[in-house]
């Protein structure tokens, strides 16, 4: 009888500990608290927003730092292409505020394809105007909400950034001039060089475009893509660009990119290269396929430990794994839990 009572007490104790999130051997167990999103926004005092607190960013050594020289980590979301109907509608102030207030996001990346899907360099004047207007919406909403905004020149099919260097020069001249008073803007000058484009070529392009931006903005953060779809940061680390406030992009898609790419990133970290992960997802590099959340977790750990800023691809309802919203989601702001894809729910848990 006594033994039975003792067993009962042990059982109850174990139950209590498990419910408290602890196993008997002391390890924490994963209590997957469901994300609960209401879609509501809050009014936040400007001084309490990311930009209100941290102001203009700088690069100090290998770190992104705030106006007081303190290391800062941006947690961002990337749009899908703003030249796509599955990308542009989400670039609105209400959506950005929703991401800020409920997702823990302090940075928004506006991805504008240069070639793919009638991108900026291959479309007509009216569409270009519309694209510029969408960028403007993001920059101004970001400023108002105290969020950072990355203007991303999204090369992809064009392979080398040199393909549209002339257009890039004119574009960055235009936006750098227009937003010279907007301390919340970062410039990403070539999303993912590929097709064998080497670092020397990218450097030559970067020098030209950075010069253009610096005519109007001496200090804004400029993110430069690296060879092989922004993976070879180890190569860039051997020969970085001269000049201040320059960072280097790496992108990962966790189901495709594991230890091999993490090693490259670690090499670049060891060499002191300022890194920015301007695109990632837990799916494969096609933006589809199954998720590898285990690999994604390893990535998050590596980035958080090193205070590397990141943006997740993408705020969209397109039927593909990378989309943060479900394909059926009709909302373009005020997202509820039920609107989020599995990827979206996982991400919000990471950011909160
Ligand atoms: C993908 C989009 C997809 C689109 C495709 C081509 O998710 O809907 O059809 O581009 O335009 C990248 C690129 C990014 C890709 C993404 C997923 O920067 O443009 O978006 N990806 O493939 N690099 C690695 C993965």
CSV table of C-alpha atoms and ligand atoms in Angstrom, one decimal:
chain,number,residue,atom,x,y,z
A,1,UNK,CA,0.0,0.0,0.0
A,2,UNK,CA,2.8,2.4,1.0
A,3,UNK,CA,4.7,1.5,-2.1
A,4,UNK,CA,1.7,2.2,-4.2
A,5,UNK,CA,1.2,5.6,-2.5
A,6,UNK,CA,4.9,6.4,-3.1
A,7,UNK,CA,4.5,5.5,-6.8
A,8,UNK,CA,1.5,7.7,-7.0
A,9,UNK,CA,3.4,10.6,-5.5
A,10,UNK,CA,6.3,10.1,-8.0
A,11,UNK,CA,3.9,9.9,-10.9
A,12,UNK,CA,2.2,13.2,-9.8
A,13,UNK,CA,5.5,14.9,-9.3
A,14,UNK,CA,6.7,13.8,-12.8
A,15,UNK,CA,3.4,15.1,-14.3
A,16,UNK,CA,3.8,18.5,-12.6
A,17,UNK,CA,7.4,18.8,-13.8
A,18,UNK,CA,6.5,17.8,-17.3
A,19,UNK,CA,3.7,20.3,-17.3
A,20,UNK,CA,6.2,22.9,-16.1
A,21,UNK,CA,8.3,22.1,-19.1
A,22,UNK,CA,11.0,20.2,-17.4
A,23,UNK,CA,11.9,16.5,-17.8
A,24,UNK,CA,13.0,14.5,-14.8
A,25,UNK,CA,16.7,14.6,-15.9
A,26,UNK,CA,16.5,18.4,-15.8
A,27,UNK,CA,16.5,19.1,-19.5
A,28,UNK,CA,14.0,21.5,-20.8
A,29,UNK,CA,11.4,20.0,-23.1
A,30,UNK,CA,10.1,21.9,-26.1
A,31,UNK,CA,6.7,23.2,-25.1
A,32,UNK,CA,5.4,24.4,-28.4
A,33,UNK,CA,3.2,27.2,-27.3
A,34,UNK,CA,0.9,28.1,-30.2
A,35,UNK,CA,1.4,31.5,-31.8
A,36,UNK,CA,-1.6,33.6,-31.3
A,37,UNK,CA,-2.0,36.5,-33.7
A,38,UNK,CA,-4.9,38.8,-33.7
A,39,UNK,CA,-3.9,41.0,-36.5
A,40,UNK,CA,-4.3,44.1,-34.3
A,41,UNK,CA,-1.8,47.0,-34.3
A,42,UNK,CA,-0.8,49.1,-31.3
A,43,UNK,CA,0.3,52.7,-31.1
A,44,UNK,CA,3.9,52.8,-30.0
A,45,UNK,CA,5.8,55.9,-28.8
A,46,UNK,CA,8.4,56.7,-31.5
A,47,UNK,CA,11.1,56.6,-28.9
A,48,UNK,CA,10.2,53.0,-28.3
A,49,UNK,CA,10.4,51.9,-31.9
A,50,UNK,CA,13.6,50.4,-33.4
A,51,UNK,CA,14.6,53.5,-35.3
A,52,UNK,CA,13.5,55.7,-32.4
A,53,UNK,CA,15.8,53.8,-30.1
A,54,UNK,CA,18.7,53.0,-32.4
A,55,UNK,CA,18.7,55.7,-35.1
A,56,UNK,CA,21.2,55.6,-38.0
A,57,UNK,CA,23.2,52.4,-38.1
A,58,UNK,CA,26.9,52.0,-38.7
A,59,UNK,CA,29.3,49.1,-39.2
A,60,UNK,CA,31.9,48.9,-36.5
A,61,UNK,CA,34.4,46.1,-37.0
A,62,UNK,CA,32.3,43.2,-38.2
A,63,UNK,CA,29.2,44.3,-36.4
A,64,UNK,CA,26.2,46.4,-37.2
A,65,UNK,CA,25.8,49.0,-34.4
A,66,UNK,CA,23.3,51.6,-33.5
A,67,UNK,CA,23.8,55.4,-33.1
A,68,UNK,CA,25.4,54.7,-29.7
A,69,UNK,CA,27.8,52.2,-31.0
A,70,UNK,CA,25.9,49.3,-29.5
A,71,UNK,CA,25.6,46.1,-31.5
A,72,UNK,CA,22.1,45.7,-33.0
A,73,UNK,CA,20.4,42.7,-34.8
A,74,UNK,CA,17.7,43.4,-37.3
A,75,UNK,CA,15.0,40.9,-37.6
A,76,UNK,CA,13.3,41.4,-40.9
A,77,UNK,CA,10.9,40.1,-43.5
A,78,UNK,CA,11.4,40.3,-47.2
A,79,UNK,CA,8.6,41.0,-49.6
A,80,UNK,CA,8.2,38.7,-52.5
A,81,UNK,CA,9.0,40.6,-55.7
A,82,UNK,CA,7.2,43.9,-55.8
A,83,UNK,CA,6.7,43.4,-59.5
A,84,UNK,CA,4.6,40.3,-58.7
A,85,UNK,CA,0.9,40.4,-57.7
A,86,UNK,CA,1.8,38.0,-54.9
A,87,UNK,CA,4.3,40.5,-53.6
A,88,UNK,CA,3.2,44.1,-54.1
A,89,UNK,CA,-0.2,44.1,-52.2
A,90,UNK,CA,1.6,43.3,-48.9
A,91,UNK,CA,3.7,46.4,-49.1
A,92,UNK,CA,1.4,48.7,-47.1
A,93,UNK,CA,1.7,50.6,-43.9
A,94,UNK,CA,-0.9,48.4,-42.1
A,95,UNK,CA,0.9,45.2,-42.9
A,96,UNK,CA,4.3,46.6,-41.8
A,97,UNK,CA,2.8,47.8,-38.5
A,98,UNK,CA,1.2,44.4,-38.0
A,99,UNK,CA,4.7,42.8,-38.5
A,100,UNK,CA,6.2,45.3,-36.1
A,101,UNK,CA,3.6,44.9,-33.4
A,102,UNK,CA,2.8,41.2,-33.5
A,103,UNK,CA,5.7,39.5,-35.2
A,104,UNK,CA,8.6,41.3,-33.6
A,105,UNK,CA,9.9,42.6,-36.9
A,106,UNK,CA,12.0,45.7,-37.1
A,107,UNK,CA,13.1,45.6,-40.7
A,108,UNK,CA,11.4,45.2,-44.1
A,109,UNK,CA,13.2,44.3,-47.3
A,110,UNK,CA,11.6,45.6,-50.5
A,111,UNK,CA,12.7,43.1,-53.2
A,112,UNK,CA,12.5,44.5,-56.7
A,113,UNK,CA,13.5,42.1,-59.4
A,114,UNK,CA,15.6,43.6,-62.2
A,115,UNK,CA,14.8,41.0,-64.9
A,116,UNK,CA,12.5,38.2,-63.7
A,117,UNK,CA,8.8,38.6,-64.3
A,118,UNK,CA,8.9,42.0,-66.0
A,119,UNK,CA,11.4,43.4,-63.6
A,120,UNK,CA,12.5,47.0,-63.4
A,121,UNK,CA,15.1,46.9,-66.2
A,122,UNK,CA,12.9,45.1,-68.8
A,123,UNK,CA,9.6,46.7,-68.3
A,124,UNK,CA,7.9,49.9,-69.5
A,125,UNK,CA,8.0,53.4,-68.0
A,126,UNK,CA,4.6,53.1,-66.4
A,127,UNK,CA,5.5,49.9,-64.5
A,128,UNK,CA,8.8,51.4,-63.4
A,129,UNK,CA,6.9,54.3,-62.0
A,130,UNK,CA,4.6,51.9,-60.1
A,131,UNK,CA,7.6,50.0,-58.7
A,132,UNK,CA,9.2,53.2,-57.5
A,133,UNK,CA,5.9,54.1,-55.8
A,134,UNK,CA,5.8,50.8,-54.0
A,135,UNK,CA,9.3,51.4,-52.7
A,136,UNK,CA,8.3,54.8,-51.6
A,137,UNK,CA,5.3,53.4,-49.7
A,138,UNK,CA,7.7,51.0,-47.8
A,139,UNK,CA,10.3,53.7,-47.0
A,140,UNK,CA,7.7,56.2,-45.7
A,141,UNK,CA,5.7,53.6,-43.8
A,142,UNK,CA,9.0,52.3,-42.3
A,143,UNK,CA,10.0,55.8,-41.3
A,144,UNK,CA,6.7,56.4,-39.6
A,145,UNK,CA,6.7,53.1,-37.8
A,146,UNK,CA,10.3,53.4,-36.7
A,147,UNK,CA,11.4,50.4,-38.9
A,148,UNK,CA,14.4,49.9,-41.1
A,149,UNK,CA,13.8,49.4,-44.8
A,150,UNK,CA,16.1,47.6,-47.3
A,151,UNK,CA,15.9,48.6,-50.9
A,152,UNK,CA,16.9,45.4,-52.7
A,153,UNK,CA,18.0,45.4,-56.4
A,154,UNK,CA,17.0,41.9,-57.0
A,155,UNK,CA,19.1,40.4,-59.7
A,156,UNK,CA,18.6,36.7,-60.4
A,157,UNK,CA,18.1,35.5,-64.0
A,158,UNK,CA,20.4,38.3,-65.1
A,159,UNK,CA,23.3,36.4,-63.4
A,160,UNK,CA,25.9,39.2,-63.2
A,161,UNK,CA,25.1,42.6,-61.7
A,162,UNK,CA,27.1,44.0,-64.7
A,163,UNK,CA,24.2,43.0,-67.0
A,164,UNK,CA,22.3,46.0,-65.9
A,165,UNK,CA,25.0,48.2,-64.3
A,166,UNK,CA,23.9,51.2,-66.2
A,167,UNK,CA,20.3,50.9,-64.9
A,168,UNK,CA,21.6,50.2,-61.4
A,169,UNK,CA,23.7,53.4,-61.4
A,170,UNK,CA,20.7,55.4,-62.5
A,171,UNK,CA,18.3,53.7,-60.0
A,172,UNK,CA,20.6,54.1,-57.0
A,173,UNK,CA,21.3,57.7,-57.9
A,174,UNK,CA,17.6,58.3,-57.9
A,175,UNK,CA,16.8,56.6,-54.6
A,176,UNK,CA,19.9,57.7,-52.7
A,177,UNK,CA,19.0,61.3,-53.6
A,178,UNK,CA,15.3,60.9,-52.8
A,179,UNK,CA,16.0,59.2,-49.5
A,180,UNK,CA,19.1,61.0,-48.3
A,181,UNK,CA,17.2,62.3,-45.3
A,182,UNK,CA,15.8,58.9,-44.4
A,183,UNK,CA,18.2,57.4,-41.9
A,184,UNK,CA,16.2,54.1,-41.8
A,185,UNK,CA,17.1,53.1,-45.4
A,186,UNK,CA,19.7,50.4,-46.2
A,187,UNK,CA,20.7,49.7,-49.8
A,188,UNK,CA,21.2,46.1,-51.1
A,189,UNK,CA,22.9,46.5,-54.5
A,190,UNK,CA,22.8,43.0,-56.0
A,191,UNK,CA,20.7,40.3,-54.6
A,192,UNK,CA,22.3,37.1,-55.8
A,193,UNK,CA,25.1,37.1,-58.4
A,194,UNK,CA,25.3,33.7,-60.1
A,195,UNK,CA,26.1,32.0,-63.4
A,196,UNK,CA,29.8,32.0,-62.5
A,197,UNK,CA,30.1,35.7,-61.8
A,198,UNK,CA,33.3,36.0,-59.8
A,199,UNK,CA,34.0,38.3,-56.8
A,200,UNK,CA,36.3,40.5,-58.9
A,201,UNK,CA,33.4,41.3,-61.2
A,202,UNK,CA,31.0,42.0,-58.3
A,203,UNK,CA,33.6,44.2,-56.7
A,204,UNK,CA,34.0,46.3,-59.8
A,205,UNK,CA,30.2,46.7,-60.0
A,206,UNK,CA,29.9,47.5,-56.3
A,207,UNK,CA,32.6,50.2,-56.5
A,208,UNK,CA,30.7,51.9,-59.3
A,209,UNK,CA,27.3,51.8,-57.6
A,210,UNK,CA,28.6,52.6,-54.1
A,211,UNK,CA,30.2,55.7,-55.6
A,212,UNK,CA,26.8,56.7,-56.9
A,213,UNK,CA,25.1,56.2,-53.6
A,214,UNK,CA,27.8,58.0,-51.7
A,215,UNK,CA,27.4,61.2,-53.7
A,216,UNK,CA,24.1,61.7,-51.8
A,217,UNK,CA,24.5,59.6,-48.7
A,218,UNK,CA,27.9,59.3,-47.1
A,219,UNK,CA,26.9,56.8,-44.4
A,220,UNK,CA,24.0,54.6,-45.3
A,221,UNK,CA,24.5,50.8,-44.9
A,222,UNK,CA,25.2,49.2,-48.2
A,223,UNK,CA,24.8,45.4,-48.6
A,224,UNK,CA,26.7,43.7,-51.3
A,225,UNK,CA,25.8,40.3,-52.7
A,226,UNK,CA,28.5,37.6,-53.0
A,227,UNK,CA,29.3,34.9,-55.7
A,228,UNK,CA,27.2,31.8,-56.1
A,229,UNK,CA,23.8,33.2,-55.2
A,230,UNK,CA,25.2,35.1,-52.2
A,231,UNK,CA,27.0,32.2,-50.6
A,232,UNK,CA,30.7,32.7,-51.1
A,233,UNK,CA,31.3,35.1,-48.2
A,234,UNK,CA,34.5,33.3,-47.5
A,235,UNK,CA,35.8,34.5,-50.9
A,236,UNK,CA,34.7,38.0,-50.2
A,237,UNK,CA,36.4,37.9,-46.8
A,238,UNK,CA,39.7,37.4,-48.6
A,239,UNK,CA,39.4,40.7,-50.5
A,240,UNK,CA,36.7,43.0,-49.0
A,241,UNK,CA,35.8,46.4,-50.5
A,242,UNK,CA,37.4,49.6,-49.2
A,243,UNK,CA,35.1,52.1,-47.5
A,244,UNK,CA,32.9,52.2,-44.5
A,245,UNK,CA,29.4,50.9,-43.7
A,246,UNK,CA,29.6,48.1,-46.2
A,247,UNK,CA,28.2,44.6,-45.4
A,248,UNK,CA,28.2,41.4,-47.3
A,249,UNK,CA,25.2,39.2,-48.0
A,250,UNK,CA,24.8,35.5,-47.4
A,251,UNK,CA,21.5,33.7,-48.1
A,252,UNK,CA,20.5,30.2,-47.0
A,253,UNK,CA,17.6,27.9,-47.6
A,254,UNK,CA,17.9,25.4,-44.8
A,255,UNK,CA,16.7,22.3,-46.6
A,256,UNK,CA,19.4,22.8,-49.3
A,257,UNK,CA,22.1,24.6,-47.4
A,258,UNK,CA,23.6,23.0,-44.3
A,259,UNK,CA,27.0,22.6,-42.7
A,260,UNK,CA,28.8,23.3,-46.0
A,261,UNK,CA,27.5,26.8,-46.1
A,262,UNK,CA,27.6,27.3,-42.4
A,263,UNK,CA,31.4,26.6,-42.7
A,264,UNK,CA,31.8,29.4,-45.3
A,265,UNK,CA,29.9,31.8,-43.0
A,266,UNK,CA,32.1,30.8,-40.0
A,267,UNK,CA,35.2,31.4,-42.1
A,268,UNK,CA,33.9,34.9,-43.0
A,269,UNK,CA,33.1,35.6,-39.3
A,270,UNK,CA,36.5,34.5,-38.3
A,271,UNK,CA,38.0,36.9,-40.8
A,272,UNK,CA,35.9,39.7,-39.4
A,273,UNK,CA,33.7,40.3,-42.4
A,274,UNK,CA,30.5,42.3,-41.7
A,275,UNK,CA,27.7,39.9,-42.7
A,276,UNK,CA,24.0,40.3,-43.3
A,277,UNK,CA,21.6,37.5,-44.1
A,278,UNK,CA,19.2,39.3,-46.3
A,279,UNK,CA,17.3,36.2,-47.4
A,280,UNK,CA,16.6,32.9,-45.8
A,281,UNK,CA,13.9,30.2,-45.4
A,282,UNK,CA,13.6,26.7,-43.9
A,283,UNK,CA,12.5,25.2,-47.3
A,284,UNK,CA,14.8,24.4,-50.2
A,285,UNK,CA,16.5,26.8,-52.6
A,286,UNK,CA,13.7,26.7,-55.1
A,287,UNK,CA,11.4,28.3,-52.5
A,288,UNK,CA,9.5,25.0,-52.4
A,289,UNK,CA,9.9,21.5,-51.2
A,290,UNK,CA,9.8,20.3,-47.6
A,291,UNK,CA,11.2,22.2,-44.6
A,292,UNK,CA,14.3,21.4,-42.6
A,293,UNK,CA,13.5,23.2,-39.3
A,294,UNK,CA,16.4,21.4,-37.6
A,295,UNK,CA,18.9,22.9,-40.0
A,296,UNK,CA,17.1,26.2,-39.8
A,297,UNK,CA,17.4,26.2,-36.0
A,298,UNK,CA,21.2,25.7,-36.3
A,299,UNK,CA,21.3,28.7,-38.6
A,300,UNK,CA,19.3,30.9,-36.2
A,301,UNK,CA,21.6,29.9,-33.4
A,302,UNK,CA,24.7,30.8,-35.5
A,303,UNK,CA,23.2,34.1,-36.5
A,304,UNK,CA,21.9,35.0,-33.0
A,305,UNK,CA,25.2,34.2,-31.4
A,306,UNK,CA,27.0,36.4,-33.8
A,307,UNK,CA,24.4,39.2,-33.8
A,308,UNK,CA,23.9,38.8,-37.6
A,309,UNK,CA,20.8,40.5,-38.9
A,310,UNK,CA,18.4,38.6,-41.1
A,311,UNK,CA,15.3,38.8,-43.4
A,312,UNK,CA,13.0,35.9,-44.1
A,313,UNK,CA,11.7,35.3,-47.7
A,314,UNK,CA,8.8,36.1,-48.1
A,315,UNK,CA,5.6,37.9,-47.2
A,316,UNK,CA,3.4,36.3,-49.8
A,317,UNK,CA,0.4,33.9,-50.3
A,318,UNK,CA,2.0,32.3,-53.4
A,319,UNK,CA,1.5,28.6,-53.4
A,320,UNK,CA,5.1,27.7,-52.4
A,321,UNK,CA,6.8,26.6,-49.2
A,322,UNK,CA,8.7,29.9,-48.6
A,323,UNK,CA,5.4,31.9,-48.3
A,324,UNK,CA,4.7,33.1,-44.8
A,325,UNK,CA,1.0,33.2,-45.5
A,326,UNK,CA,-1.3,30.4,-46.6
A,327,UNK,CA,-2.2,30.2,-50.3
A,328,UNK,CA,-5.9,30.9,-49.5
A,329,UNK,CA,-5.1,34.0,-47.3
A,330,UNK,CA,-6.9,37.0,-48.8
A,331,UNK,CA,-5.8,39.5,-46.2
A,332,UNK,CA,-3.0,41.9,-47.1
A,333,UNK,CA,-2.6,43.1,-43.5
A,334,UNK,CA,-4.0,42.3,-40.0
A,335,UNK,CA,-2.9,38.7,-40.3
A,336,UNK,CA,-4.5,36.1,-37.9
A,337,UNK,CA,-2.9,32.9,-36.7
A,338,UNK,CA,-5.0,31.0,-39.2
A,339,UNK,CA,-3.6,33.0,-42.1
A,340,UNK,CA,0.0,31.9,-41.5
A,341,UNK,CA,1.6,28.9,-43.3
A,342,UNK,CA,3.7,26.4,-41.3
A,343,UNK,CA,6.7,28.5,-42.2
A,344,UNK,CA,5.0,31.7,-41.0
A,345,UNK,CA,4.1,30.2,-37.6
A,346,UNK,CA,7.6,28.8,-37.1
A,347,UNK,CA,9.1,32.2,-38.0
A,348,UNK,CA,6.9,34.2,-35.6
A,349,UNK,CA,7.9,31.9,-32.8
A,350,UNK,CA,11.6,32.6,-33.6
A,351,UNK,CA,11.2,36.3,-33.7
A,352,UNK,CA,9.0,36.9,-30.7
B,1,LIG,C1,11.7,32.8,-56.0
B,1,LIG,C2,10.2,33.0,-55.6
B,1,LIG,C3,9.4,32.3,-56.7
B,1,LIG,C4,9.8,32.8,-58.1
B,1,LIG,C5,11.3,32.7,-58.3
B,1,LIG,C6,11.8,33.3,-59.6
B,1,LIG,O1,10.0,32.5,-54.4
B,1,LIG,O2,8.0,32.5,-56.4
B,1,LIG,O3,9.1,32.1,-59.0
B,1,LIG,O4,12.0,33.3,-57.3
B,1,LIG,O5,11.5,34.6,-59.7
B,1,LIG,C7,16.4,33.1,-54.1
B,1,LIG,C8,16.0,34.3,-54.8
B,1,LIG,C9,14.6,34.6,-54.8
B,1,LIG,C10,13.8,33.3,-55.0
B,1,LIG,C11,14.1,32.4,-53.8
B,1,LIG,C12,13.4,31.0,-53.8
B,1,LIG,O6,16.7,35.5,-54.3
B,1,LIG,O7,14.3,35.5,-55.8
B,1,LIG,O8,12.4,33.6,-55.0
B,1,LIG,N1,15.5,32.1,-53.7
B,1,LIG,O9,13.7,30.3,-54.9
B,1,LIG,N2,17.6,32.7,-53.8
B,1,LIG,C13,17.6,31.4,-53.3
B,1,LIG,C14,16.2,31.1,-53.2
